Coordinates of C-alpha atoms in Angstrom, one line a residue:
X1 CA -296.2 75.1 -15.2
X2 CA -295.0 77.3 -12.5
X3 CA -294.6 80.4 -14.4
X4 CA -298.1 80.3 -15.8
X5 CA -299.5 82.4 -12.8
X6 CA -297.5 85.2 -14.1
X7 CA -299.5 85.6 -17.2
X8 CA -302.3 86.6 -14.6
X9 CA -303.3 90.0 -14.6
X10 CA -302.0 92.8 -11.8
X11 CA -305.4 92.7 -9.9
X12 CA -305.4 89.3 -9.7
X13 CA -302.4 89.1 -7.6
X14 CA -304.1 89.9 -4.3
X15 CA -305.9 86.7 -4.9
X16 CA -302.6 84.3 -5.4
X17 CA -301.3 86.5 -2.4
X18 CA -304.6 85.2 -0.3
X19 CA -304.1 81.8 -1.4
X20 CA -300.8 81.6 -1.1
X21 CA -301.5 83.0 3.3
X22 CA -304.3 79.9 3.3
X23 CA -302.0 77.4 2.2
X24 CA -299.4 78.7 5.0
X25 CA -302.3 79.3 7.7
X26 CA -303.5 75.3 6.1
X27 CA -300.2 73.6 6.2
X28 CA -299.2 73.0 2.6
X29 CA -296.9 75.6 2.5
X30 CA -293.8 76.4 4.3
X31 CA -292.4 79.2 5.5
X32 CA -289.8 80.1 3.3
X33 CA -291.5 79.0 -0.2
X34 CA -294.0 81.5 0.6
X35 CA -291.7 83.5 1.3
X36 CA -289.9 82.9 -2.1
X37 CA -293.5 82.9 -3.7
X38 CA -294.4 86.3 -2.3
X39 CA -290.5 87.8 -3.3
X40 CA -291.4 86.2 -6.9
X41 CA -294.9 88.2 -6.8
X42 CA -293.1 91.5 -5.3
X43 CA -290.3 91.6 -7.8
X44 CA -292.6 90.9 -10.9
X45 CA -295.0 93.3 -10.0
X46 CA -291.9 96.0 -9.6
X47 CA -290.3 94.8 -12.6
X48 CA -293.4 94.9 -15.3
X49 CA -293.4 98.8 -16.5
X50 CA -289.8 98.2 -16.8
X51 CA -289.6 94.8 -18.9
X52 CA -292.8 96.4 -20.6
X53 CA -290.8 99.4 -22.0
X54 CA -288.0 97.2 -22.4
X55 CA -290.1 95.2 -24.9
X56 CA -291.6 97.9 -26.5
X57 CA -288.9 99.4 -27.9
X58 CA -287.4 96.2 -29.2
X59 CA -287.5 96.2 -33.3
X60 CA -290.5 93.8 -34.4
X61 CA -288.4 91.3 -35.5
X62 CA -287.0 90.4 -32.7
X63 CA -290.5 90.8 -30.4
X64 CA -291.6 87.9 -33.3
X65 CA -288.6 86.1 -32.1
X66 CA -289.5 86.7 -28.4
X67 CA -292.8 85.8 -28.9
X68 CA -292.1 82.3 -30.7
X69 CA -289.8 81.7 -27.7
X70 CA -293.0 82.5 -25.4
X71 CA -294.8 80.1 -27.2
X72 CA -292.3 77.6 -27.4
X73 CA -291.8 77.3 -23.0
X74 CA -295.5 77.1 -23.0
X75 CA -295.6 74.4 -25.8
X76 CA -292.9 72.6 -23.7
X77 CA -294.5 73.1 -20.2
X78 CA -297.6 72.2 -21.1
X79 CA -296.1 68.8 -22.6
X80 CA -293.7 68.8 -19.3
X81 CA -297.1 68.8 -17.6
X82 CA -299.0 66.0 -19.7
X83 CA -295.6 63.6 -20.2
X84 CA -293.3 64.5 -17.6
X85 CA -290.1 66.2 -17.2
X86 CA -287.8 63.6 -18.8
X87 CA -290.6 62.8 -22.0
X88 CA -290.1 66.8 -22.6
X89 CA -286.7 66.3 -22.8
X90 CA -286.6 63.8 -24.9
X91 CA -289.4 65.3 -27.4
X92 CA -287.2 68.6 -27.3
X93 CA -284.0 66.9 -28.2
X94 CA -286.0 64.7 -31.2
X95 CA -287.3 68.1 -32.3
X96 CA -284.0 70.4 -32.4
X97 CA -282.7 67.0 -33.8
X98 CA -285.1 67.6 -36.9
X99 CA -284.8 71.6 -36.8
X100 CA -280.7 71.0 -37.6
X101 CA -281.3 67.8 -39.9
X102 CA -283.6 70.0 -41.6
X103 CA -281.5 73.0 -41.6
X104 CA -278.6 70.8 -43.5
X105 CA -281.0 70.0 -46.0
X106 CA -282.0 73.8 -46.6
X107 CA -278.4 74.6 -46.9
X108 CA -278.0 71.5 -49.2
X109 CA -280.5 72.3 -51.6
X110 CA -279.4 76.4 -51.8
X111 CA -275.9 75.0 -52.9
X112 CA -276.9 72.4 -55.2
X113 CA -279.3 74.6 -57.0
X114 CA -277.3 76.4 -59.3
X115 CA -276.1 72.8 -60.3
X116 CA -279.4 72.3 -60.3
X117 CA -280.4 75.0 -63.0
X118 CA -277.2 74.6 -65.2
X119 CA -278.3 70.4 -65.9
X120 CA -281.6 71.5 -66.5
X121 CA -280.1 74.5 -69.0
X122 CA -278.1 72.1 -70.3
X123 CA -280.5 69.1 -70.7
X124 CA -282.7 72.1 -72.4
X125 CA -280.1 72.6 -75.4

């Protein structure tokens, strides 16, 4: 869940910028965290027309790829955040554990079909 405050918008930053001062002036901060926070915030901020051009000239098939990804970590954060880390884990592994079990059975059926069609032909005449 700690990459979610990047999805906020550019003028919204002074506001994690304030917070982020209050919870160093308030104690629940330390130094070098919001130090790490702010260098986080800096580098995004000076990184976005880049990775935004980047992105934009990436064929559409692979921004559909991107963009499942996207979803995905968010899907999985957002579980991470419910569950807990090693739940996620777990419910990751079970799922890519289906993905490939179901891949197998894809690739099964495409080579068994011509089989397939030639007994049914057959069964036909």
């Amino acid at each position: 869940m700690q990459w979610l405050w990047m999805f906020l918008p550019d003028e919204a930053m002074i506001l994690v910028i304030a917070l982020i001062g209050l919870g160093l002036m308030v104690g629940l901060l330390r130094l070098r965290s919001a130090g790490q926070l702010l260098g986080g915030i800096v580098l995004m901020l000076l990184l976005a027309p880049f990775i935004e051009s980047f992105v934009g000239s990436l064929p559409s098939w692979v921004s559909f790829l991107l963009l499942v990804w996207i979803g995905w970590a968010m899907i999985r954060a957002l579980i991470r955040f419910i569950l807990g880390a090693r739940a996620a884990d777990h419910m990751v592994g079970i799922l890519a554990a289906d993905a490939v079990r179901g891949l197998f059975g894809v690739v099964f059926f495409v080579l068994a079909l011509p089989f397939r069609l030639a007994g049914w032909l057959f069964r036909r005449v």
